[in-house]
Short mmCIF file of C-alpha atoms and ligand atoms in Angstrom, two decimals:
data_model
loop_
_atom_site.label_atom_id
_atom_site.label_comp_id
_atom_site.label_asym_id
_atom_site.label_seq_id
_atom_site.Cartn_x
_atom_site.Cartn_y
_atom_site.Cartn_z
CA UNK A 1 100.36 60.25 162.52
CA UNK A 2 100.02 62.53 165.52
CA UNK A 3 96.15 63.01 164.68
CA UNK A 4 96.35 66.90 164.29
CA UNK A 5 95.67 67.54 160.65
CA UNK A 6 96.38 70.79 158.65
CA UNK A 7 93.45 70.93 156.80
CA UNK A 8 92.31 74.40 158.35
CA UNK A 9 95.46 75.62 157.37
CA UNK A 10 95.54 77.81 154.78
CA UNK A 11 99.56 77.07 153.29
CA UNK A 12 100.85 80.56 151.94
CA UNK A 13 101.96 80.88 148.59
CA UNK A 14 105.54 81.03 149.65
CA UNK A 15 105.82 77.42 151.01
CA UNK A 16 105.13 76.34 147.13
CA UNK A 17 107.91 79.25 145.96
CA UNK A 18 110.48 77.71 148.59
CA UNK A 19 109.74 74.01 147.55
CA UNK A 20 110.08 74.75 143.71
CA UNK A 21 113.35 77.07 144.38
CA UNK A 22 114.86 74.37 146.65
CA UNK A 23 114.03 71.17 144.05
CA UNK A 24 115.35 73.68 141.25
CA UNK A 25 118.89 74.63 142.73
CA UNK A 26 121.96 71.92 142.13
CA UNK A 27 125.42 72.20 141.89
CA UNK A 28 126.72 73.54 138.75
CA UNK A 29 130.10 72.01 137.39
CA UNK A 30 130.06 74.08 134.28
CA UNK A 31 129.84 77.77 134.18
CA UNK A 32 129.24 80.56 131.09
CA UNK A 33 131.64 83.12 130.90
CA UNK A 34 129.16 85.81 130.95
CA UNK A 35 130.13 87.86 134.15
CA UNK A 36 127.20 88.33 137.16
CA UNK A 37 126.46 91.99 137.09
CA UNK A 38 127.56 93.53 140.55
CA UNK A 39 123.83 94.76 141.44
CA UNK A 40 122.68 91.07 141.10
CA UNK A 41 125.75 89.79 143.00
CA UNK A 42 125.05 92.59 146.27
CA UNK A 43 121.40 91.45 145.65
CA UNK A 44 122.34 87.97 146.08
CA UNK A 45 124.60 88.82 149.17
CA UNK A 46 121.49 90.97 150.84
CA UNK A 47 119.07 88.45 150.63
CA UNK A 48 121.75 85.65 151.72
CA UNK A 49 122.42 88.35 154.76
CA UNK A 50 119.27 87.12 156.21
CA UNK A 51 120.89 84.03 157.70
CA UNK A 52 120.41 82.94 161.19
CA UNK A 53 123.27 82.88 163.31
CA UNK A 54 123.67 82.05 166.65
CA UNK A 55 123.99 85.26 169.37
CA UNK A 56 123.03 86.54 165.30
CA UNK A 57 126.98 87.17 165.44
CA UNK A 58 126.93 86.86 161.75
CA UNK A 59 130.41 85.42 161.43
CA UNK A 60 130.42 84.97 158.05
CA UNK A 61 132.87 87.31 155.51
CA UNK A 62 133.18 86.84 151.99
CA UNK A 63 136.03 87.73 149.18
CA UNK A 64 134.24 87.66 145.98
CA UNK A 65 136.29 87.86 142.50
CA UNK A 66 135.52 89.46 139.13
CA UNK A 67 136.35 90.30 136.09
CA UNK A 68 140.28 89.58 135.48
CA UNK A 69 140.92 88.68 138.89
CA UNK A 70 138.84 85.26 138.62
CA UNK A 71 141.10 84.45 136.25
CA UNK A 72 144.09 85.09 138.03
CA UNK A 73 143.06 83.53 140.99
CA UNK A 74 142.10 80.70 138.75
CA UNK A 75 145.35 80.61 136.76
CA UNK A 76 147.16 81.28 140.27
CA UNK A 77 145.33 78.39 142.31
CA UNK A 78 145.59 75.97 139.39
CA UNK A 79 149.33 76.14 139.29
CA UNK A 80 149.37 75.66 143.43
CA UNK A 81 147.65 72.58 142.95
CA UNK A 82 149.60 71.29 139.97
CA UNK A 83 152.72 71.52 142.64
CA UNK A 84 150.95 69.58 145.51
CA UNK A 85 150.69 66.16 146.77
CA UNK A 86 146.80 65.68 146.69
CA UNK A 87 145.07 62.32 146.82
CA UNK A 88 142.50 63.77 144.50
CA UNK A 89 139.90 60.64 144.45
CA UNK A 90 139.61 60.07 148.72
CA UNK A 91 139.31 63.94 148.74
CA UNK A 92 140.94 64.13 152.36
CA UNK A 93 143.30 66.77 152.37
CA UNK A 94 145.54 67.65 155.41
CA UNK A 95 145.98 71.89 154.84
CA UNK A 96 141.98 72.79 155.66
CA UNK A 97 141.63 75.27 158.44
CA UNK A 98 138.63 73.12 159.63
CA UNK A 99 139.59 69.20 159.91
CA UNK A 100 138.25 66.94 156.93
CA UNK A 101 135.43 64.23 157.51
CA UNK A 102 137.93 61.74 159.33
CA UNK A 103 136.16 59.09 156.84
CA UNK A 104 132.86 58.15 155.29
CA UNK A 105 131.84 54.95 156.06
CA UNK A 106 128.15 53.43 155.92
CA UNK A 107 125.21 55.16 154.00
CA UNK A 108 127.62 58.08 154.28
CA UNK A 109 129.93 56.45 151.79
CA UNK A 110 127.36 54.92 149.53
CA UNK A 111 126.00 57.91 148.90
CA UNK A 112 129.40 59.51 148.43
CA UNK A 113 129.84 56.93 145.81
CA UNK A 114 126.47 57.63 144.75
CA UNK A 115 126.74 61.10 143.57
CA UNK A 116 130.75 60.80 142.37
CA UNK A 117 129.32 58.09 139.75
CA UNK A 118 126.49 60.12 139.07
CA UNK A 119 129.35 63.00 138.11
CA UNK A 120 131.82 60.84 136.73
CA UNK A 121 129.01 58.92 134.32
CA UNK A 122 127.24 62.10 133.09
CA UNK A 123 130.79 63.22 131.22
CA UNK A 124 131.25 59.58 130.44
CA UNK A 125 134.05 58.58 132.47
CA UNK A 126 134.13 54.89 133.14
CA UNK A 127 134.16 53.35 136.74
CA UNK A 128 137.38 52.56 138.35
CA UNK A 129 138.87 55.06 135.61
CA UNK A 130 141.04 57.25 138.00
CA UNK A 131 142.76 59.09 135.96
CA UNK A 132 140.02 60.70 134.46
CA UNK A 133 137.85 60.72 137.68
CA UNK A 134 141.26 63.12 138.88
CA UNK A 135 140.93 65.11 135.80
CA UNK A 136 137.68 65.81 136.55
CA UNK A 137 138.20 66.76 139.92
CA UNK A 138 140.82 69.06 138.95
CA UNK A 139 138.13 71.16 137.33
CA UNK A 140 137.14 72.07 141.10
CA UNK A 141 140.64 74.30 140.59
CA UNK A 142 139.54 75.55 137.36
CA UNK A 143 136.62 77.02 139.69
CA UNK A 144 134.74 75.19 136.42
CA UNK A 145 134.91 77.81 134.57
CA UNK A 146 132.78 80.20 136.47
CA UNK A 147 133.21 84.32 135.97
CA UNK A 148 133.12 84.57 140.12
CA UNK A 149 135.14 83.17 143.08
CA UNK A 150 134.18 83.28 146.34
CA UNK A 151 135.88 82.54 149.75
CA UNK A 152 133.38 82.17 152.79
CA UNK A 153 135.49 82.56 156.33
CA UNK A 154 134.39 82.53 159.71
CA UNK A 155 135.90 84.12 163.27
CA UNK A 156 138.35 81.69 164.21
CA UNK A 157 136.85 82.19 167.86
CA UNK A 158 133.31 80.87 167.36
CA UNK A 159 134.97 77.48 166.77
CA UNK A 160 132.88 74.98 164.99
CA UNK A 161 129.45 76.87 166.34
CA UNK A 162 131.41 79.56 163.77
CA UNK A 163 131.50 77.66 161.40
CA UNK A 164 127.83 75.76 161.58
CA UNK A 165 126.84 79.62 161.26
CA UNK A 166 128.68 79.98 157.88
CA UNK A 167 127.08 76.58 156.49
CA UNK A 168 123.09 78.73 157.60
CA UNK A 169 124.73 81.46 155.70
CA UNK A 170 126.00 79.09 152.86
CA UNK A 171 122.33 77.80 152.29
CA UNK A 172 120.72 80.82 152.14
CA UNK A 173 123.57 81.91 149.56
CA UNK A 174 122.60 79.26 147.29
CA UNK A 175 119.14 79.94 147.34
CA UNK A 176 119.36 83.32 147.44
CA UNK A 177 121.31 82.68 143.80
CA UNK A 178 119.17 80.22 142.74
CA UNK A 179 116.27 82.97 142.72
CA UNK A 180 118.14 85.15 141.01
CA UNK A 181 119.21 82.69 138.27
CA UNK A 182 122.65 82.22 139.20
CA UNK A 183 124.06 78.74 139.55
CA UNK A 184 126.71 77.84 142.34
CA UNK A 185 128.61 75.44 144.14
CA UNK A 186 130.25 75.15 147.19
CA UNK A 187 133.64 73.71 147.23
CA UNK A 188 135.33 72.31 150.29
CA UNK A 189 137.99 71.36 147.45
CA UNK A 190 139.29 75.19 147.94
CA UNK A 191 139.60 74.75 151.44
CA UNK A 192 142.10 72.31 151.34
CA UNK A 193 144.33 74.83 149.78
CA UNK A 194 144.09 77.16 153.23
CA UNK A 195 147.38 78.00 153.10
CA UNK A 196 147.99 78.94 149.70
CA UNK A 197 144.72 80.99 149.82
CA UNK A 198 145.25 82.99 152.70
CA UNK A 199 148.73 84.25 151.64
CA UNK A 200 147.38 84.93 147.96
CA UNK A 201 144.08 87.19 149.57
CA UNK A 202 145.59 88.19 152.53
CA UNK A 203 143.80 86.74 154.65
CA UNK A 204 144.18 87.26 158.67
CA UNK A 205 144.66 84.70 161.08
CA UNK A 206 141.45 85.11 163.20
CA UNK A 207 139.29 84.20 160.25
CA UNK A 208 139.32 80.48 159.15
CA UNK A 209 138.32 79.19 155.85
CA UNK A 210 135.16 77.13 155.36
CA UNK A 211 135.05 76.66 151.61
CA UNK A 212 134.83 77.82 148.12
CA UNK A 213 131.84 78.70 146.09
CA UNK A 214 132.12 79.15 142.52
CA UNK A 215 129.24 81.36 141.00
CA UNK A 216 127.72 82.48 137.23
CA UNK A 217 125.21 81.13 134.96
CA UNK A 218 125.11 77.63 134.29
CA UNK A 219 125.93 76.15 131.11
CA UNK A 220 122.78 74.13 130.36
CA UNK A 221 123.97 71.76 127.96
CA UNK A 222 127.12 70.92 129.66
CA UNK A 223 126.88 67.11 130.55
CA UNK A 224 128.53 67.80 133.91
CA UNK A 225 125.22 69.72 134.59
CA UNK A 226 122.98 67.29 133.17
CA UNK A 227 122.34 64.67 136.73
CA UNK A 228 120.56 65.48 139.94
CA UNK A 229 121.11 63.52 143.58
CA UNK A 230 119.09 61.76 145.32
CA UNK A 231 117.91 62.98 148.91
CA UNK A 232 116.37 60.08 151.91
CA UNK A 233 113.32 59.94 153.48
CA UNK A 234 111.72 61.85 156.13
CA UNK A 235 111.78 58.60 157.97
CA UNK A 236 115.54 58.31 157.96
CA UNK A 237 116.70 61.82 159.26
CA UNK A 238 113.68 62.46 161.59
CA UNK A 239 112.85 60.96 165.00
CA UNK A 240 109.05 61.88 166.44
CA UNK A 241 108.22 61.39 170.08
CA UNK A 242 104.38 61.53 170.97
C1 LIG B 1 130.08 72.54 152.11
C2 LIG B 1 130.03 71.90 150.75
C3 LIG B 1 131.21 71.62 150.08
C4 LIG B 1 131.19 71.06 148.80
N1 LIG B 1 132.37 70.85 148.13
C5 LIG B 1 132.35 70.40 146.86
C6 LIG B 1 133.56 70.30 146.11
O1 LIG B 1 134.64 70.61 146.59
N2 LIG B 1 133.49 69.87 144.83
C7 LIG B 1 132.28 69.51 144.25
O2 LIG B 1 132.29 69.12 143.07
N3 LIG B 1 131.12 69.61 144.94
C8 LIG B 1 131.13 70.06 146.22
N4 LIG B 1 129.95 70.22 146.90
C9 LIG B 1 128.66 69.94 146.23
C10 LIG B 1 128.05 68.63 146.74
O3 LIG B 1 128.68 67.53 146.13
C11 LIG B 1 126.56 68.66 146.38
O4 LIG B 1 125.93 69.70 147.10
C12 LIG B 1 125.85 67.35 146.73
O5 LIG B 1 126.35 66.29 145.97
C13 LIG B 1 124.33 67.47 146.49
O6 LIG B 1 124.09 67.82 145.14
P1 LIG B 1 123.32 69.14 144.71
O7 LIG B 1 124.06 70.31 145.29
O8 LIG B 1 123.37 69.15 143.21
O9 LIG B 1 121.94 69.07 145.26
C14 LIG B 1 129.94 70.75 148.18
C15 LIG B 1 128.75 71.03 148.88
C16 LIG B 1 128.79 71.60 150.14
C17 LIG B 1 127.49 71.93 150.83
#
């Protein structure tokens, strides 16, 4: 302890708000049909907007999908991936705009493992079973089932700085959702499919994919929705110097 205490701090209301929104939000791997309505979706986007960046360049540009064109996309994507070569269960793909992790080793790849059984076990698929762990994982190009797409980019000339920009804007997304009751998750499983992506939106060469994020209302009683992950310690990701 530092010996400065907060008790003559009064904490405002919206610390509690933040906590409860943050604990509440996961990722959802099983979406309603029910479209978002658009005013909800721009709703989403404006509060999301509020995102740091640095030089507050705002790099971040979005395609968002509805109505018939999810499903195309979906249909259209699917199909890609059907076609390709993908080593679905060590996830490293070689067609992202942005490199992959070059590996997860340590505490990074227990908790990898962590959360993947956590996913695999809540819709009963036994470890070691890779087949089914691939099925599963397919269901990332299914966009699992949600009624929205969307495809975050940033300015290829910001570099990674770009890109940590997009991840500020990424978080806010989330919550932004979250507080709107709209479940999401990002997927870096639809950046690996860059190139198919880009030709099927368009999209120009200066702007370079950082993921997916699949958006709707959750589907509560979905077992795929039905585990939470596990966060460390303040005392593992924080280093005080008196
Ligand atoms: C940038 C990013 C990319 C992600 N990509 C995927 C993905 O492709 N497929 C997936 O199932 N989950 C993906 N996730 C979700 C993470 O697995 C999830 O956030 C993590 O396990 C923590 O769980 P929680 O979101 O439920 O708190 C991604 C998350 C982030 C932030």
């Amino acid at each position: 302890m530092n010996g400065v205490t907060d008790e003559a701090i009064e904490k405002p209301p919206e610390a509690e708000m933040l906590r409860s929104l943050i604990a509440a939000r996961r990722s959802c791997r099983a979406f309603l049909p029910t479209p978002v309505p658009r005013a909800t979706i721009e709703e989403m986007l404006a509060i999301a907007q509020g995102a740091a960046s640095w030089c507050n360049a705002q790099p971040w540009q979005l395609i968002v999908t509805e109505g018939d064109a999810t499903d195309r996309f979906r249909e259209a994507l699917y199909a890609y991936v059907q076609d390709q070569d993908f080593d679905e269960l060590n996830g490293l793909g070689p067609k992202s705009d942005f490199p992959f992790p070059a590996r997860y080793a340590g505490i990074y790849l227990d908790r990898r493992r962590e959360t993947g059984w956590a996913l695999y076990e809540s819709v009963g698929i036994r470890r070691g079973d890779r087949e089914a762990s691939a099925k599963q994982a397919m269901e990332n190009f299914r966009l699992f089932g949600a009624p929205h797409a969307m495809i975050l980019t940033a300015e290829a000339d910001l570099g990674v700085y770009g890109a940590v920009d997009c991840g500020s804007y990424l978080a806010n997304l989330m919550l932004a959702a979250q507080s709107l009751g709209v479940a999401t998750i990002a997927q870096a499983a639809l950046a690996r499919c860059s190139v198919f992506i880009r030709d099927y939106f368009q999209i120009p060469e200066h702007r370079r994919i950082v993921c997916g994020l699949s958006f709707g209302y959750a589907d509560k009683n979905h077992p795929a929705n039905s585990f939470s992950t596990r966060r460390a310690n303040i005392a593992d990701v924080a280093t005080f110097i008196s």
